[in-house]
Coordinates of C-alpha atoms in Angstrom, one line a residue:
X1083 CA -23.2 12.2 -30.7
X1084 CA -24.0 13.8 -27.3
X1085 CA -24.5 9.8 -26.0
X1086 CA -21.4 8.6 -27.5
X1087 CA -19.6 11.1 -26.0
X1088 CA -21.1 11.0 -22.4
X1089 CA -20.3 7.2 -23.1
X1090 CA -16.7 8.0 -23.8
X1091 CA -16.8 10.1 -20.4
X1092 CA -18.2 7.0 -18.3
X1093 CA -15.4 5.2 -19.5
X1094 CA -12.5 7.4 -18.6
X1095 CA -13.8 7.6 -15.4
X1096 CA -14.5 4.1 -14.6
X1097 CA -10.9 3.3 -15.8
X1098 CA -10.0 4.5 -12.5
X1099 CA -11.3 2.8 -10.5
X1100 CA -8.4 0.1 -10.3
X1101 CA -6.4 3.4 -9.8
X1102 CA -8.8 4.4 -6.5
X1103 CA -9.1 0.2 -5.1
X1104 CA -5.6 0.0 -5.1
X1105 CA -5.3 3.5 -3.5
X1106 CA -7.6 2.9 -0.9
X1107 CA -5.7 -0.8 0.0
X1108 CA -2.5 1.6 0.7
X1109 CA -4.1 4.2 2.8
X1110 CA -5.6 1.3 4.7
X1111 CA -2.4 -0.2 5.3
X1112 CA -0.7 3.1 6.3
X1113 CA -3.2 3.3 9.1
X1114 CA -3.1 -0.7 10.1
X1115 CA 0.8 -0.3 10.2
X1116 CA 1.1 3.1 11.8
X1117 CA -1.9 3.6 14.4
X1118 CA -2.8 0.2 15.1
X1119 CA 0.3 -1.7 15.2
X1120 CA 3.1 0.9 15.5
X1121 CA 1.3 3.3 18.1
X1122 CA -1.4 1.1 19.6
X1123 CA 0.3 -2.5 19.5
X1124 CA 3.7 -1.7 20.6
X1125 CA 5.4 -0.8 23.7
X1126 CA 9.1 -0.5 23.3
X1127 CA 9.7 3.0 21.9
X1128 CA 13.1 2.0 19.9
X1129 CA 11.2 -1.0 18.5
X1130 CA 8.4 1.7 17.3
X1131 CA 11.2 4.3 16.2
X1132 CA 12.5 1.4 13.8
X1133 CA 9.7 0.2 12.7
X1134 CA 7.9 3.3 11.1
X1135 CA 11.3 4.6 10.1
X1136 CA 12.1 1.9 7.6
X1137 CA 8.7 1.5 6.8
X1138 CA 8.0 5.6 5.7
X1139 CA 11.4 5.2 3.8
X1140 CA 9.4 2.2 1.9
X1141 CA 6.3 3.8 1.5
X1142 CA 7.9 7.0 -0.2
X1143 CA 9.3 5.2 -2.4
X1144 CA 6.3 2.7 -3.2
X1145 CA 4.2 5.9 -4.0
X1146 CA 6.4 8.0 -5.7
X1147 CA 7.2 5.0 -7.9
X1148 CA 3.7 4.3 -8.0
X1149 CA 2.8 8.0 -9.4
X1150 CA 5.5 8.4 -11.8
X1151 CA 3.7 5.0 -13.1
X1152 CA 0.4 6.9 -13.3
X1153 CA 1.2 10.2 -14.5
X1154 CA 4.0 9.5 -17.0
X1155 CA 2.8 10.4 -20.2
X1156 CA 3.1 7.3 -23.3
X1157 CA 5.6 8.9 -25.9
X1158 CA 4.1 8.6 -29.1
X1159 CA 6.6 8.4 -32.8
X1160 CA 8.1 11.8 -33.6
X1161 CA 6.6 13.7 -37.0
X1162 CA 9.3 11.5 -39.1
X1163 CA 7.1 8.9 -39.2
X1164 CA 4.0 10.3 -39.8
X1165 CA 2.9 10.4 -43.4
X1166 CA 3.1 13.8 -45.2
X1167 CA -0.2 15.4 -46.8
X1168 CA 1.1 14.2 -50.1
X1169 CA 2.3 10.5 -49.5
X1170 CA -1.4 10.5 -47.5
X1171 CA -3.2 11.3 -49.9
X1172 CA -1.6 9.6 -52.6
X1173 CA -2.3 6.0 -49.9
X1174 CA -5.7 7.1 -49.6
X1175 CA -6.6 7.5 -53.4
X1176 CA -4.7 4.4 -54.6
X1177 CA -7.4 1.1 -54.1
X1178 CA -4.9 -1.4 -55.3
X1179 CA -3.3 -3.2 -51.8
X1180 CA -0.1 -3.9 -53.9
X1181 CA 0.7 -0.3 -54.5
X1182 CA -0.5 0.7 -51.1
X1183 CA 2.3 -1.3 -49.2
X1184 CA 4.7 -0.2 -52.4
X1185 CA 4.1 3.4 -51.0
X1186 CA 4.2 2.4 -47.4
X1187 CA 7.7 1.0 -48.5
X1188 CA 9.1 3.7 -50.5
X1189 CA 8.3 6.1 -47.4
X1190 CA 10.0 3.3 -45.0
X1191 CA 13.5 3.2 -47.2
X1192 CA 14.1 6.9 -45.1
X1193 CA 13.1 5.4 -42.0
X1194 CA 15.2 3.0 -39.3
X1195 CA 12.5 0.4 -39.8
X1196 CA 13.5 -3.5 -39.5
X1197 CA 10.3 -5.1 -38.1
X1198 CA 7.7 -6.4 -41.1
X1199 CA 4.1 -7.7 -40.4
X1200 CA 3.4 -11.5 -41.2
X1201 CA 3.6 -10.8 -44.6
X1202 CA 6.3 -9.0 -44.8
X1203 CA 4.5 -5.4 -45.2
X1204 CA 5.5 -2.4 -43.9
X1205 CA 3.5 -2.0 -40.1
X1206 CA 1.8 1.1 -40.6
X1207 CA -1.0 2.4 -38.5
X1208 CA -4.2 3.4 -39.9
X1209 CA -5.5 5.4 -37.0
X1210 CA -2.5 7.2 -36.2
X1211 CA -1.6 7.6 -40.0
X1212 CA 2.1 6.7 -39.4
X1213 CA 4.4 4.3 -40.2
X1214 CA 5.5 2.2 -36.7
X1215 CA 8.4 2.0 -35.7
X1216 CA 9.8 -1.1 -33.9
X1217 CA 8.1 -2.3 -30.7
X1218 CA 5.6 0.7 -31.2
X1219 CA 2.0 -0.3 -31.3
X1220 CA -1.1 0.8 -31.0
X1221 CA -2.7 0.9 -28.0
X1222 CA -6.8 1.0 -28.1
X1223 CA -7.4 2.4 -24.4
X1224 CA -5.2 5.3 -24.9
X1225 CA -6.3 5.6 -28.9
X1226 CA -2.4 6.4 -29.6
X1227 CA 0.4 4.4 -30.8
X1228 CA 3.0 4.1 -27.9
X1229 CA 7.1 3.7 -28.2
X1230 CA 8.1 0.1 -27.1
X1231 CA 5.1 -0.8 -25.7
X1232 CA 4.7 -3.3 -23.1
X1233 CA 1.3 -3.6 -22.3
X1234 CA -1.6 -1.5 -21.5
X1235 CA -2.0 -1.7 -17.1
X1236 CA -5.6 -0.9 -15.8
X1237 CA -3.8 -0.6 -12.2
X1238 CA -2.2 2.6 -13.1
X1239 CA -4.8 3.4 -16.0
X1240 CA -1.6 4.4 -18.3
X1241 CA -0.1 2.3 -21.4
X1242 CA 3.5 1.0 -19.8
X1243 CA 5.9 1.5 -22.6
X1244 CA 9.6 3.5 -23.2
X1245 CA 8.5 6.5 -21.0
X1246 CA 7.2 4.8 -17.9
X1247 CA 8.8 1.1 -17.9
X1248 CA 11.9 1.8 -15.3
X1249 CA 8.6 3.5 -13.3
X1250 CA 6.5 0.7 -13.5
X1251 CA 9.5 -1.9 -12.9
X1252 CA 10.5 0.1 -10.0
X1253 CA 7.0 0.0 -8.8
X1254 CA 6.8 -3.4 -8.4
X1255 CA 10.3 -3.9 -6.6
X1256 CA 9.1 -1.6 -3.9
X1257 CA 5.5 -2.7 -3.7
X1258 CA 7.1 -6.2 -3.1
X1259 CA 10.0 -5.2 -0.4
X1260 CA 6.7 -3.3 1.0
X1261 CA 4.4 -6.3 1.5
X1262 CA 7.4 -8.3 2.2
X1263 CA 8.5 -5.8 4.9
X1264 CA 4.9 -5.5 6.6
X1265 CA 4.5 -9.5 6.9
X1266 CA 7.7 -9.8 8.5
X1267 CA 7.1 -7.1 10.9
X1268 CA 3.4 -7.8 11.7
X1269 CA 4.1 -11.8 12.3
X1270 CA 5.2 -11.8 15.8
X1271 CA 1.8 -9.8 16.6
X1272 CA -0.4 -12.1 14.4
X1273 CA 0.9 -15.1 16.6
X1274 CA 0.5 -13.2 19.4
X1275 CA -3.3 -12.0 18.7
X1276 CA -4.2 -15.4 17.8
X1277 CA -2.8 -17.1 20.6
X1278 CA -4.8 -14.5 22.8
X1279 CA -1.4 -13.2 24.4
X1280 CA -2.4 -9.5 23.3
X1281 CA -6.3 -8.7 23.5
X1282 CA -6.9 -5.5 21.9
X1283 CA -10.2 -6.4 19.7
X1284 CA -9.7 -3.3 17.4
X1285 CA -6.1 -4.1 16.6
X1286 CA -6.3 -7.3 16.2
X1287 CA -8.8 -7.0 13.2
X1288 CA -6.3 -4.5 11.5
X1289 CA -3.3 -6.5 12.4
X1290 CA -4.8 -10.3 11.4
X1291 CA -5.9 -8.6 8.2
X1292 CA -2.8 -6.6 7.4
X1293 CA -0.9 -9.7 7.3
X1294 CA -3.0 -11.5 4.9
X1295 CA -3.4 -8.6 2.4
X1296 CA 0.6 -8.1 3.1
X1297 CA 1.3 -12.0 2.2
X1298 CA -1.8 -12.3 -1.2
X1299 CA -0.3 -9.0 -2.9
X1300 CA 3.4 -10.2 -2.1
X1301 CA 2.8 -14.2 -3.6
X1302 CA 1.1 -11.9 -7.0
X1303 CA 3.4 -9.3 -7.4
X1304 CA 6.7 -12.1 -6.6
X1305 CA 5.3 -13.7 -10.2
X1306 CA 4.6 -10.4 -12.0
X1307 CA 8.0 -8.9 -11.0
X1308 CA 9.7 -11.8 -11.7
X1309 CA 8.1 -12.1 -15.4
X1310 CA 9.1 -8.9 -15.9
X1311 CA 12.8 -9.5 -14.4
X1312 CA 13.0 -12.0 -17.5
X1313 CA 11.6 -10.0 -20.0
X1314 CA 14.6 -7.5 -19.4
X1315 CA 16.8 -9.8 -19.2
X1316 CA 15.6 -11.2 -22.7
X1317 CA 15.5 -7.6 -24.1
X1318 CA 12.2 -8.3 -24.6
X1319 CA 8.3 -7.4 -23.9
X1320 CA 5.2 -8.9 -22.9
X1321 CA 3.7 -7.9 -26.2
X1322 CA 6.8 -9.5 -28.0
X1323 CA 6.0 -12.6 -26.3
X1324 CA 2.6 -12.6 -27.0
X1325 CA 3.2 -12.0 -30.8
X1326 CA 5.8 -15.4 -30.4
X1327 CA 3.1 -17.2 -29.1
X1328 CA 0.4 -16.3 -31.4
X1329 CA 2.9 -16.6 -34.2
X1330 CA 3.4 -20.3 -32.9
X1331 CA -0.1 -20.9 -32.4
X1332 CA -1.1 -19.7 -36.0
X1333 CA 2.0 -21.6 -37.3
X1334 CA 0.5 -24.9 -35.3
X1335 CA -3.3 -24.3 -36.2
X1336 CA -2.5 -23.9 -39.6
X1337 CA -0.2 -27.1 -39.5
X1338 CA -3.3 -29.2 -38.3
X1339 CA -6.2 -27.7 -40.1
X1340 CA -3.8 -29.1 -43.2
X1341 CA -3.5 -32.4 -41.6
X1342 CA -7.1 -32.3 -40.6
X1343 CA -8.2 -31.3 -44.2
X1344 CA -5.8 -33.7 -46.0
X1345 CA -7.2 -36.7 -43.9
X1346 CA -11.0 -35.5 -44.9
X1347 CA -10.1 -35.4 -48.9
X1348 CA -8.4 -39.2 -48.4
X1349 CA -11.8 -40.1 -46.8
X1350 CA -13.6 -38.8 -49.1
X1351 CA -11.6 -40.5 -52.3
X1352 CA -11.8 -43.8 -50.8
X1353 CA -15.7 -43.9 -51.1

């Protein structure tokens, strides 16, 4: 028990350390930008006055963004949808599936319901012991079931459903404009550290670097936030998607396993 739990603990902990790489990139580039570039690189005061103005506005908004992603807590189903201690124990003491998912539905009839498993069933949550509503699943990090989940993101260590998803979206516009707005800045001093025009050897590192970190997170998060652009525009979420595909895969595995097994048995009976 006492392993299991200091098990558990390990794992919390570890979860953030996405949370503290992707902290430690930032305060990195705060310092590149600022000291290195804005007070140590340049030498026309206006050009420095505009450069970390726009750039602190960006930033503010990139972390704040970036914490209301963290800390936003998953909003699990209200009590409706839980089971009462009658209707649980009458689920729990019935061994016949049949009846099981005729009490699931008889509870469902009071509920605004639409979305059935594969088989038509009632989605109801085992762990949680309530019936799901639509778009809510379970998540298995956060050992809840989440409203309109998207997807579970180990970058802010937090399930990204209804509570948090204009955060998270938000989080990746201004991450992008940030990256986007450091490499266009820092270009004109990359050329000019490589060409050997400005010589400062501790700069440079910080500068050359910045603008390659800058340009790899921009090209990543351009893909993500665009995916994610689509999604909303679809009314849809990444694990709707992933349910389409699988439902297609399933739908073409089991169309060629038939094939497969139908060309076997004609084999077979013309031996």
């Amino acid at each position: 028990m006492a392993l299991s739990r200091g098990l558990r603990c390990c794992q919390r902990a570890f979860a953030w350390l996405p949370v503290l790489i992707i902290a430690l990139v930032v305060l990195w580039s705060y310092y590149a930008y600022v000291c290195e570039l804005c007070l140590v690189t340049l030498s026309n005061p206006v050009e420095k006055v505009a450069y970390l103005t726009i750039f602190h506005i960006l930033f503010v908004l990139f972390v704040w963004t970036y914490w209301k992603s963290i800390f936003t807590l998953p909003v699990q189903p209200g009590k409706k949808y839980h089971m009462s201690y009658a209707d649980k124990e009458r689920y729990e003491n019935e061994e016949r599936p049949e009846v099981q998912r005729q009490i699931l539905a008889e509870i469902a009839r009071k509920l605004p319901v639409y979305t059935r498993t594969g088989n038509g069933g009632i989605r109801f949550c085992d762990r949680c012991q309530l019936i799901k509503p639509d778009r809510c699943h379970h998540c298995t990090v956060c050992a809840i079931c989440v409203l309109k989940m998207d997807h579970h993101c180990p970058w802010v260590n937090n399930c990204i459903g209804f509570s948090n998803y204009k955060f998270f979206l938000l989080f990746l516009a201004y991450s992008l404009l940030y990256c986007l707005y450091i490499a266009a800045t820092v270009f004109k001093y990359f050329i000019k550290y490589w060409t050997g025009e400005l010589t400062n050897g501790r700069s440079k590192f910080h500068v050359l670097f910045l603008l390659f970190v800058a340009v790899m997170f921009f090209v990543s998060l351009m893909f993500l936030f665009g995916y994610h652009c689509w999604l909303v525009s679809r009314n849809r979420s990444t694990l709707d998607k992933c349910s389409i595909f699988k439902a297609f895969w399933m739908k073409f595995y089991n169309k060629t396993h038939t094939i497969k097994s139908l060309s076997k048995y004609s084999d077979f009976c013309s031996y």
